[in-house]
Amino acid sequence: KNEVEQSPQNLTAQEGEFITINCSYSVGISALHWLQQHPGGGIVSLFMLSSGKKKHGRLIATINIQEKHSSLHITASHPRDSAVYICAAFIINTDKLIFGTGTRLQVFP
Amino acid sequence: DTAVSQTPKYLVTQMGNDKSIKCEQNLGHDTMYWYKQDSKKFLKIMFSYNNKELIINETVPNRFSPKSPDKAHLNLHINSLELGDSAVYFCASSLQLAGTSTDTQYFGPGTRLTVL
């Protein structure tokens, strides 16, 4: 079992829907990273967070350290949000970074 | 203005060869990284390089060696290439070391390496 699990693996939505992608981890972490990989392969760093909540445009990331869980929300989803979303956890007191297997999101018009 | 650039974009080579992938960032960042994305699209960090301190993922074979001529460059040298090295390699940079800060990382476009 991977120390970082994402759900769902695949997600389809209609344009305008509210999207939630979950990331759970089983180890202590110092920070959690959300990444977006476009269909063309390019990777964009969305958020790096260690507590609370961060917002950027229509994207919101939250983390609950006690529950070892983070969520990425997309409000008013759009077809251009179609991508693979990946979370990665920095393991506390180590140099280790463990990636989730990604969530493939497709938003249809 | 490209923030993080990599060359080449594609690299096809024979097994056993030695090759290099170059990475440059013009953001003035102190930390650079190399990531590997395998055929199943699974990402793995290979190296972090911060102010001349190299942090290695212990699972990376010693055929892979990062070389940083200056703060803006982190090149990846691979010796004795093997079939399993075929992957997309991404370079990235951030102001401070990820995990110790929440600075954004900026990724290069990737280099697709194919070993025949």
CSV table of C-alpha atoms in Angstrom, one decimal:
chain,number,residue,atom,x,y,z
A,1,LYS,CA,0.0,0.0,0.0
A,2,ASN,CA,1.4,3.4,-1.0
A,3,GLU,CA,2.0,5.8,1.8
A,4,VAL,CA,0.1,8.5,-0.2
A,5,GLU,CA,-3.3,7.5,-1.7
A,6,GLN,CA,-5.4,9.6,-4.0
A,7,SER,CA,-9.1,9.3,-4.8
A,8,PRO,CA,-10.8,9.0,-7.1
A,9,GLN,CA,-8.4,7.6,-9.7
A,10,ASN,CA,-10.6,9.0,-12.5
A,11,LEU,CA,-13.2,11.7,-12.4
A,12,THR,CA,-15.5,13.1,-15.1
A,13,ALA,CA,-17.6,16.2,-14.6
A,14,GLN,CA,-19.8,18.6,-16.5
A,15,GLU,CA,-18.6,22.1,-16.9
A,16,GLY,CA,-19.6,24.2,-13.9
A,17,GLU,CA,-19.6,21.4,-11.4
A,18,PHE,CA,-17.7,21.6,-8.1
A,19,ILE,CA,-14.8,19.1,-8.0
A,20,THR,CA,-13.1,17.5,-5.0
A,21,ILE,CA,-10.0,15.4,-5.2
A,22,ASN,CA,-8.7,13.7,-2.1
A,23,CYS,CA,-5.2,12.8,-0.9
A,24,SER,CA,-4.6,10.7,2.3
A,25,TYR,CA,-1.3,9.8,3.8
A,26,SER,CA,-0.2,7.4,6.5
A,27,VAL,CA,3.0,9.1,7.7
A,28,GLY,CA,3.9,12.4,9.4
A,29,ILE,CA,4.6,15.1,6.9
A,30,SER,CA,6.1,18.6,6.8
A,31,ALA,CA,4.3,19.8,3.7
A,32,LEU,CA,2.0,18.6,1.0
A,33,HIS,CA,2.3,19.5,-2.7
A,34,TRP,CA,-0.5,19.6,-5.3
A,35,LEU,CA,0.6,19.4,-8.9
A,36,GLN,CA,-1.3,19.6,-12.2
A,37,GLN,CA,-0.1,17.7,-15.3
A,38,HIS,CA,-1.7,18.9,-18.5
A,39,PRO,CA,-2.6,16.4,-21.3
A,40,GLY,CA,0.5,17.7,-23.2
A,41,GLY,CA,2.7,16.6,-20.3
A,42,GLY,CA,3.6,19.9,-18.7
A,43,ILE,CA,3.6,20.1,-14.9
A,44,VAL,CA,2.4,23.1,-12.9
A,45,SER,CA,2.8,23.4,-9.2
A,46,LEU,CA,-0.5,24.4,-7.7
A,47,PHE,CA,-0.1,24.5,-4.0
A,48,MET,CA,2.4,23.7,-1.3
A,49,LEU,CA,0.8,23.7,2.1
A,50,SER,CA,1.6,22.7,5.6
A,51,SER,CA,-1.6,23.7,7.4
A,52,GLY,CA,-5.0,25.2,6.8
A,53,LYS,CA,-6.2,26.3,3.4
A,54,LYS,CA,-4.8,28.1,0.3
A,55,LYS,CA,-6.8,29.6,-2.5
A,56,HIS,CA,-5.8,30.6,-6.0
A,57,GLY,CA,-8.5,31.6,-8.4
A,58,ARG,CA,-11.0,28.8,-8.7
A,59,LEU,CA,-8.7,26.3,-6.9
A,60,ILE,CA,-8.7,25.7,-3.1
A,61,ALA,CA,-6.5,23.3,-1.2
A,62,THR,CA,-7.1,22.3,2.4
A,63,ILE,CA,-5.1,20.1,4.7
A,64,ASN,CA,-6.0,18.5,8.0
A,65,ILE,CA,-2.8,17.4,9.7
A,66,GLN,CA,-4.6,15.4,12.5
A,67,GLU,CA,-6.6,13.4,10.0
A,68,LYS,CA,-3.7,13.1,7.5
A,69,HIS,CA,-5.8,14.3,4.7
A,70,SER,CA,-5.8,17.0,2.0
A,71,SER,CA,-8.3,18.0,-0.5
A,72,LEU,CA,-8.1,19.9,-3.8
A,73,HIS,CA,-11.3,21.7,-4.8
A,74,ILE,CA,-12.1,23.2,-8.1
A,75,THR,CA,-15.1,25.6,-8.3
A,76,ALA,CA,-17.0,26.2,-11.5
A,77,SER,CA,-15.0,23.6,-13.4
A,78,HIS,CA,-14.1,24.2,-17.0
A,79,PRO,CA,-12.9,21.9,-19.8
A,80,ARG,CA,-9.4,23.5,-19.5
A,81,ASP,CA,-9.2,22.0,-16.0
A,82,SER,CA,-9.0,18.6,-17.6
A,83,ALA,CA,-5.6,17.2,-16.4
A,84,VAL,CA,-4.0,14.8,-14.0
A,85,TYR,CA,-3.8,16.1,-10.4
A,86,ILE,CA,-1.1,14.7,-8.3
A,87,CYS,CA,-0.4,15.1,-4.6
A,88,ALA,CA,3.0,14.6,-3.0
A,89,ALA,CA,3.9,14.4,0.7
A,90,PHE,CA,7.2,15.5,2.2
A,91,ILE,CA,7.9,13.0,5.0
A,92,ILE,CA,8.8,14.8,8.2
A,93,ASN,CA,12.4,14.7,9.4
A,94,THR,CA,13.5,13.1,6.2
A,95,ASP,CA,14.4,14.1,2.6
A,96,LYS,CA,11.7,11.8,1.3
A,97,LEU,CA,9.0,13.0,-1.1
A,98,ILE,CA,6.3,10.4,-1.9
A,99,PHE,CA,3.9,10.9,-4.8
A,100,GLY,CA,0.3,9.8,-5.1
A,101,THR,CA,-0.7,8.0,-8.3
A,102,GLY,CA,-2.7,10.9,-9.6
A,103,THR,CA,-6.4,11.7,-10.3
A,104,ARG,CA,-7.3,12.0,-14.0
A,105,LEU,CA,-10.0,14.7,-14.3
A,106,GLN,CA,-12.1,15.2,-17.5
A,107,VAL,CA,-14.5,18.1,-17.6
A,108,PHE,CA,-17.0,18.1,-20.5
A,109,PRO,CA,-18.7,21.1,-21.9
B,1,ASP,CA,10.7,34.4,-21.0
B,2,THR,CA,11.1,30.7,-20.1
B,3,ALA,CA,11.5,30.3,-16.3
B,4,VAL,CA,12.9,26.8,-16.3
B,5,SER,CA,14.2,25.3,-19.6
B,6,GLN,CA,15.5,21.9,-20.4
B,7,THR,CA,17.5,20.6,-23.4
B,8,PRO,CA,17.0,18.5,-25.3
B,9,LYS,CA,13.3,18.0,-25.4
B,10,TYR,CA,13.7,14.5,-26.9
B,11,LEU,CA,16.7,12.2,-26.6
B,12,VAL,CA,16.9,8.8,-28.3
B,13,THR,CA,20.0,6.7,-27.6
B,14,GLN,CA,21.4,3.2,-27.5
B,15,MET,CA,21.8,1.2,-24.4
B,16,GLY,CA,25.2,1.6,-22.8
B,17,ASN,CA,25.7,5.2,-23.9
B,18,ASP,CA,26.4,8.2,-21.6
B,19,LYS,CA,24.1,11.2,-22.0
B,20,SER,CA,23.4,14.5,-20.4
B,21,ILE,CA,20.2,16.6,-20.0
B,22,LYS,CA,20.7,20.3,-19.3
B,23,CYS,CA,18.5,22.5,-17.1
B,24,GLU,CA,18.6,26.2,-16.6
B,25,GLN,CA,16.4,28.5,-14.5
B,26,ASN,CA,16.3,32.3,-14.7
B,27,LEU,CA,14.3,32.8,-11.5
B,28,GLY,CA,17.2,33.4,-9.2
B,29,HIS,CA,16.1,30.3,-7.2
B,30,ASP,CA,18.4,28.6,-4.7
B,31,THR,CA,17.1,25.1,-5.1
B,32,MET,CA,16.8,22.8,-8.2
B,33,TYR,CA,15.4,19.3,-8.6
B,34,TRP,CA,15.3,16.4,-11.0
B,35,TYR,CA,12.2,14.2,-11.3
B,36,LYS,CA,11.6,11.1,-13.2
B,37,GLN,CA,8.2,10.1,-14.6
B,38,ASP,CA,8.0,6.5,-15.8
B,39,SER,CA,5.9,4.9,-18.5
B,40,LYS,CA,3.0,4.5,-16.0
B,41,LYS,CA,3.2,8.2,-15.4
B,42,PHE,CA,4.4,7.7,-11.8
B,43,LEU,CA,6.5,10.6,-10.6
B,44,LYS,CA,9.5,10.2,-8.4
B,45,ILE,CA,12.0,12.8,-7.1
B,46,MET,CA,15.6,11.9,-8.0
B,47,PHE,CA,17.7,14.8,-6.6
B,48,SER,CA,17.3,18.1,-4.7
B,49,TYR,CA,20.2,20.6,-5.0
B,50,ASN,CA,20.3,23.5,-2.6
B,51,ASN,CA,23.2,25.9,-2.1
B,52,LYS,CA,25.7,23.2,-3.2
B,53,GLU,CA,24.1,20.6,-0.9
B,54,LEU,CA,22.9,17.6,-2.8
B,55,ILE,CA,20.1,15.5,-1.4
B,56,ILE,CA,19.8,12.2,-3.2
B,57,ASN,CA,16.9,9.8,-3.3
B,58,GLU,CA,18.6,6.6,-2.2
B,59,THR,CA,16.8,4.5,-4.8
B,60,VAL,CA,18.5,6.4,-7.7
B,61,PRO,CA,21.3,4.3,-9.2
B,62,ASN,CA,24.8,5.9,-9.0
B,63,ARG,CA,24.9,5.9,-12.8
B,64,PHE,CA,22.9,9.1,-12.4
B,65,SER,CA,24.8,12.2,-11.3
B,66,PRO,CA,23.6,15.8,-11.1
B,67,LYS,CA,26.2,18.5,-11.8
B,68,SER,CA,25.7,22.2,-11.0
B,69,PRO,CA,28.2,24.5,-12.6
B,70,ASP,CA,26.4,27.5,-11.0
B,71,LYS,CA,23.2,28.3,-9.2
B,72,ALA,CA,21.2,28.7,-12.4
B,73,HIS,CA,22.0,25.3,-13.8
B,74,LEU,CA,21.6,21.7,-12.7
B,75,ASN,CA,22.5,19.1,-15.4
B,76,LEU,CA,21.8,15.4,-15.2
B,77,HIS,CA,24.4,13.0,-16.4
B,78,ILE,CA,23.5,9.4,-17.0
B,79,ASN,CA,26.2,6.8,-17.6
B,80,SER,CA,25.7,3.3,-19.1
B,81,LEU,CA,22.1,3.9,-20.1
B,82,GLU,CA,19.7,1.0,-19.6
B,83,LEU,CA,16.3,0.3,-21.1
B,84,GLY,CA,14.6,1.0,-17.8
B,85,ASP,CA,16.0,4.6,-17.9
B,86,SER,CA,13.5,5.4,-20.6
B,87,ALA,CA,11.2,8.0,-19.0
B,88,VAL,CA,10.4,11.7,-19.0
B,89,TYR,CA,12.8,13.7,-16.9
B,90,PHE,CA,11.6,17.0,-15.4
B,91,CYS,CA,13.7,19.7,-13.9
B,92,ALA,CA,12.2,22.1,-11.4
B,93,SER,CA,13.3,25.0,-9.1
B,94,SER,CA,12.1,26.8,-6.1
B,95,LEU,CA,13.4,29.7,-3.9
B,96,GLN,CA,13.9,27.5,-0.9
B,97,LEU,CA,14.1,23.7,-0.4
B,98,ALA,CA,10.7,22.1,-0.7
B,99,GLY,CA,9.4,20.5,2.4
B,100,THR,CA,11.2,23.1,4.6
B,101,SER,CA,9.1,25.9,3.0
B,102,THR,CA,5.9,26.2,1.0
B,103,ASP,CA,7.5,28.0,-1.9
B,104,THR,CA,6.1,27.2,-5.3
B,105,GLN,CA,8.1,25.0,-7.6
B,106,TYR,CA,8.5,25.8,-11.3
B,107,PHE,CA,8.8,22.9,-13.7
B,108,GLY,CA,10.7,22.6,-16.9
B,109,PRO,CA,8.9,21.2,-20.0
B,110,GLY,CA,10.5,17.8,-19.6
B,111,THR,CA,12.9,15.7,-21.6
B,112,ARG,CA,11.6,12.4,-23.1
B,113,LEU,CA,14.5,9.9,-23.0
B,114,THR,CA,14.2,6.7,-25.0
B,115,VAL,CA,16.8,4.1,-24.7
B,116,LEU,CA,16.9,1.5,-27.4
